[in-house]
């Protein structure tokens, strides 16, 4: 089954404790992206990757890092999480570029205390 | 600066009637527009898209209209069904790289 898998689905942690949210897709897609969803703001793009070893900033990259060492994986790293990063996060992938239909994971709800 | 705006946070429509969801954008470089639908506790799913070289695209009950001069697009759902109750996001892409989403509109279909 074609899918984008995010882990964990839920996490409560404390300020400053490094965390990684993993994202894996099994569709051999080139394009992968991370978004955060906040009330009244919709989905905002954090980082995207056009292919292996190619990443670029989205609209809200501050406080986040990503890597794309393999085509299927695109982890999101919060080196020193802060409360303003409490949000619902989605990973997505698509064949080709951002104008192709993206497949989304089911989301990761992060709470930073 | 919100480049893609959905000014109606919510919309309520009677089952069987037409639902019209609106989206405005400011960046004239956007060349592709997409609509996504989101149910609670799930990720968004792709619904329909339109290229800036077209003004209409239809897929079953769903039609997207693009008015480039007004920088406005709309999604029409006819007839509306209870399963259409969800949050709808419009999104826009420029030169195939970034994707910018609107704030979303919660559609409720009443029986």
CSV table of C-alpha atoms in Angstrom, one decimal:
chain,number,residue,atom,x,y,z
A,1,UNK,CA,0.0,0.0,0.0
A,2,UNK,CA,1.3,3.4,-1.0
A,3,UNK,CA,1.9,5.5,2.1
A,4,UNK,CA,3.8,8.1,4.0
A,5,UNK,CA,4.6,7.0,7.6
A,6,UNK,CA,5.5,9.5,10.4
A,7,UNK,CA,6.7,8.6,13.8
A,8,UNK,CA,5.9,9.3,16.5
A,9,UNK,CA,2.2,10.2,16.1
A,10,UNK,CA,2.2,12.0,19.5
A,11,UNK,CA,5.0,13.4,21.6
A,12,UNK,CA,5.1,15.5,24.8
A,13,UNK,CA,8.5,16.8,25.7
A,14,UNK,CA,10.3,19.7,27.4
A,15,UNK,CA,12.1,22.8,26.1
A,16,UNK,CA,15.6,22.2,24.9
A,17,UNK,CA,15.5,18.4,24.5
A,18,UNK,CA,16.5,17.4,21.0
A,19,UNK,CA,13.9,15.4,19.1
A,20,UNK,CA,13.5,13.8,15.7
A,21,UNK,CA,10.3,13.1,13.8
A,22,UNK,CA,10.9,10.4,11.2
A,23,UNK,CA,9.1,10.3,7.8
A,24,UNK,CA,9.3,7.5,5.3
A,25,UNK,CA,7.6,7.0,1.9
A,26,UNK,CA,7.4,3.8,-0.1
A,27,UNK,CA,6.4,5.4,-3.5
A,28,UNK,CA,9.9,6.3,-4.8
A,29,UNK,CA,8.9,9.9,-4.8
A,30,UNK,CA,11.5,12.6,-5.5
A,31,UNK,CA,9.8,15.5,-3.7
A,32,UNK,CA,9.3,15.4,0.1
A,33,UNK,CA,8.2,18.2,2.4
A,34,UNK,CA,7.4,19.1,6.0
A,35,UNK,CA,4.5,21.3,7.1
A,36,UNK,CA,3.1,22.5,10.3
A,37,UNK,CA,-0.6,23.2,10.9
A,38,UNK,CA,-1.7,25.8,13.4
A,39,UNK,CA,-5.2,27.2,14.1
A,40,UNK,CA,-6.0,30.1,11.8
A,41,UNK,CA,-2.8,29.7,9.8
A,42,UNK,CA,-3.4,26.6,7.8
A,43,UNK,CA,-0.5,24.6,6.6
A,44,UNK,CA,2.9,26.3,6.4
A,45,UNK,CA,5.8,24.7,4.7
A,46,UNK,CA,9.0,24.2,6.9
A,47,UNK,CA,11.4,22.5,4.5
A,48,UNK,CA,11.3,20.7,1.2
A,49,UNK,CA,13.5,18.4,-0.7
A,50,UNK,CA,13.6,18.0,-4.5
A,51,UNK,CA,15.8,14.9,-4.3
A,52,UNK,CA,18.5,13.1,-2.3
A,53,UNK,CA,20.9,15.6,-0.8
A,54,UNK,CA,18.8,18.6,-2.1
A,55,UNK,CA,16.9,20.5,0.5
A,56,UNK,CA,15.6,24.0,0.8
A,57,UNK,CA,13.8,26.3,3.2
A,58,UNK,CA,10.1,26.7,3.1
A,59,UNK,CA,8.3,29.6,4.8
A,60,UNK,CA,8.9,28.8,8.4
A,61,UNK,CA,12.3,27.0,8.7
A,62,UNK,CA,13.6,28.7,11.9
A,63,UNK,CA,14.4,26.2,14.6
A,64,UNK,CA,14.2,23.1,12.3
A,65,UNK,CA,16.7,21.0,10.4
A,66,UNK,CA,16.2,18.3,7.8
A,67,UNK,CA,18.3,15.8,6.0
A,68,UNK,CA,17.7,13.7,2.8
A,69,UNK,CA,20.4,11.0,2.8
A,70,UNK,CA,18.1,8.4,1.2
A,71,UNK,CA,15.2,8.9,-1.2
A,72,UNK,CA,12.6,7.3,1.1
A,73,UNK,CA,13.4,9.1,4.3
A,74,UNK,CA,13.1,12.8,5.3
A,75,UNK,CA,13.5,13.3,9.1
A,76,UNK,CA,12.6,16.6,10.8
A,77,UNK,CA,15.0,17.6,13.6
A,78,UNK,CA,14.3,20.0,16.4
A,79,UNK,CA,17.7,20.6,18.0
A,80,UNK,CA,16.4,22.7,20.8
A,81,UNK,CA,12.6,22.7,20.9
A,82,UNK,CA,10.7,25.6,22.3
A,83,UNK,CA,7.0,26.0,23.2
A,84,UNK,CA,6.2,27.9,20.0
A,85,UNK,CA,7.0,24.8,18.1
A,86,UNK,CA,4.0,23.0,19.7
A,87,UNK,CA,2.0,22.1,16.6
A,88,UNK,CA,0.6,19.4,14.3
A,89,UNK,CA,3.3,18.4,11.8
A,90,UNK,CA,2.7,16.7,8.4
A,91,UNK,CA,5.2,15.1,6.1
A,92,UNK,CA,4.3,14.7,2.4
A,93,UNK,CA,5.8,13.3,-0.8
A,94,UNK,CA,5.1,13.6,-4.5
A,95,UNK,CA,6.4,12.4,-7.8
A,96,UNK,CA,8.2,15.3,-9.3
A,97,UNK,CA,7.6,18.7,-7.9
A,98,UNK,CA,5.3,20.6,-5.6
A,99,UNK,CA,2.6,21.1,-8.2
A,100,UNK,CA,2.0,17.3,-8.3
A,101,UNK,CA,-0.5,15.8,-5.9
A,102,UNK,CA,1.2,15.2,-2.6
A,103,UNK,CA,0.6,12.2,-0.4
A,104,UNK,CA,0.5,13.2,3.3
A,105,UNK,CA,1.2,11.2,6.4
A,106,UNK,CA,-1.3,11.2,9.2
A,107,UNK,CA,0.5,13.8,11.3
A,108,UNK,CA,2.6,14.1,14.4
A,109,UNK,CA,1.2,16.2,17.3
A,110,UNK,CA,4.1,17.7,19.2
A,111,UNK,CA,3.7,19.4,22.6
A,112,UNK,CA,6.8,21.3,23.9
A,113,UNK,CA,6.4,22.2,27.6
B,1,UNK,CA,2.3,38.0,4.6
B,2,UNK,CA,-0.4,35.5,3.7
B,3,UNK,CA,0.0,34.9,-0.1
B,4,UNK,CA,-3.0,32.5,-0.2
B,5,UNK,CA,-6.1,33.4,1.7
B,6,UNK,CA,-9.3,31.6,2.4
B,7,UNK,CA,-11.5,34.2,4.0
B,8,UNK,CA,-14.3,32.0,5.1
B,9,UNK,CA,-13.3,29.9,8.1
B,10,UNK,CA,-16.5,27.9,7.9
B,11,UNK,CA,-19.4,27.1,5.5
B,12,UNK,CA,-22.6,25.2,6.1
B,13,UNK,CA,-24.6,23.8,3.1
B,14,UNK,CA,-27.7,21.7,2.8
B,15,UNK,CA,-27.2,18.2,1.4
B,16,UNK,CA,-27.8,18.1,-2.3
B,17,UNK,CA,-27.1,21.8,-2.8
B,18,UNK,CA,-23.9,23.3,-4.3
B,19,UNK,CA,-20.9,24.1,-2.0
B,20,UNK,CA,-18.7,26.9,-3.2
B,21,UNK,CA,-15.3,27.4,-1.5
B,22,UNK,CA,-13.2,30.5,-2.3
B,23,UNK,CA,-9.6,31.2,-2.3
B,24,UNK,CA,-7.6,34.4,-3.2
B,25,UNK,CA,-3.9,34.8,-3.9
B,26,UNK,CA,-1.5,37.7,-4.2
B,27,UNK,CA,1.5,36.2,-6.0
B,28,UNK,CA,1.2,36.5,-9.7
B,29,UNK,CA,4.0,34.0,-10.1
B,30,UNK,CA,1.8,31.1,-8.9
B,31,UNK,CA,1.3,28.8,-11.9
B,32,UNK,CA,-0.5,25.8,-10.4
B,33,UNK,CA,-3.3,25.5,-7.9
B,34,UNK,CA,-4.5,22.5,-5.9
B,35,UNK,CA,-7.3,21.7,-3.5
B,36,UNK,CA,-6.9,19.3,-0.6
B,37,UNK,CA,-9.5,17.9,1.7
B,38,UNK,CA,-8.8,17.0,5.4
B,39,UNK,CA,-10.7,14.8,7.8
B,40,UNK,CA,-9.9,15.0,11.6
B,41,UNK,CA,-6.9,12.9,12.7
B,42,UNK,CA,-5.8,12.3,9.1
B,43,UNK,CA,-3.4,14.0,6.7
B,44,UNK,CA,-4.8,16.1,3.8
B,45,UNK,CA,-5.7,14.3,0.6
B,46,UNK,CA,-5.5,15.7,-2.9
B,47,UNK,CA,-8.8,16.6,-4.5
B,48,UNK,CA,-8.3,18.5,-7.7
B,49,UNK,CA,-5.9,20.9,-9.4
B,50,UNK,CA,-5.7,23.5,-12.1
B,51,UNK,CA,-2.8,25.0,-14.2
B,52,UNK,CA,-2.7,28.7,-14.7
B,53,UNK,CA,-3.2,28.2,-18.4
B,54,UNK,CA,-6.7,26.9,-17.8
B,55,UNK,CA,-9.7,28.6,-16.3
B,56,UNK,CA,-11.7,25.5,-15.4
B,57,UNK,CA,-11.1,21.8,-14.4
B,58,UNK,CA,-13.7,19.3,-13.7
B,59,UNK,CA,-13.6,15.9,-11.9
B,60,UNK,CA,-17.0,14.3,-11.2
B,61,UNK,CA,-18.8,16.4,-8.6
B,62,UNK,CA,-15.8,18.7,-8.2
B,63,UNK,CA,-15.0,21.7,-10.4
B,64,UNK,CA,-12.3,24.3,-9.9
B,65,UNK,CA,-12.5,27.7,-11.5
B,66,UNK,CA,-9.5,30.1,-11.9
B,67,UNK,CA,-9.9,33.8,-12.5
B,68,UNK,CA,-6.3,35.0,-13.0
B,69,UNK,CA,-7.2,38.7,-13.5
B,70,UNK,CA,-8.9,38.6,-10.1
B,71,UNK,CA,-6.3,36.3,-8.5
B,72,UNK,CA,-9.2,34.1,-7.4
B,73,UNK,CA,-10.1,30.5,-7.5
B,74,UNK,CA,-13.1,28.6,-6.3
B,75,UNK,CA,-14.1,25.0,-5.7
B,76,UNK,CA,-17.6,23.9,-6.6
B,77,UNK,CA,-19.1,20.7,-5.2
B,78,UNK,CA,-22.3,19.6,-6.8
B,79,UNK,CA,-24.3,17.9,-5.3
B,80,UNK,CA,-23.0,18.2,-1.8
B,81,UNK,CA,-23.0,15.0,0.3
B,82,UNK,CA,-22.5,14.3,4.0
B,83,UNK,CA,-19.1,12.7,3.3
B,84,UNK,CA,-17.9,16.1,1.9
B,85,UNK,CA,-17.9,17.5,5.5
B,86,UNK,CA,-14.2,18.3,6.0
B,87,UNK,CA,-11.7,21.1,6.1
B,88,UNK,CA,-10.7,22.2,2.6
B,89,UNK,CA,-7.3,23.8,1.8
B,90,UNK,CA,-6.4,25.6,-1.4
B,91,UNK,CA,-2.7,25.7,-2.2
B,92,UNK,CA,-0.5,27.4,-4.8
B,93,UNK,CA,2.8,26.6,-6.3
B,94,UNK,CA,5.3,28.8,-8.2
B,95,UNK,CA,7.9,27.2,-10.5
B,96,UNK,CA,7.3,23.7,-9.0
B,97,UNK,CA,9.1,24.2,-5.7
B,98,UNK,CA,7.4,25.7,-2.7
B,99,UNK,CA,3.8,25.0,-2.0
B,100,UNK,CA,1.8,27.7,-0.1
B,101,UNK,CA,-1.5,26.8,1.6
B,102,UNK,CA,-4.5,28.9,2.7
B,103,UNK,CA,-5.9,28.8,6.2
B,104,UNK,CA,-8.6,26.3,5.3
B,105,UNK,CA,-12.4,26.4,5.3
B,106,UNK,CA,-14.4,23.9,7.4
B,107,UNK,CA,-17.4,22.7,5.3
B,108,UNK,CA,-20.3,21.1,7.0
B,109,UNK,CA,-23.0,19.4,5.0
B,110,UNK,CA,-26.4,19.3,6.8
B,111,UNK,CA,-28.9,16.5,6.1
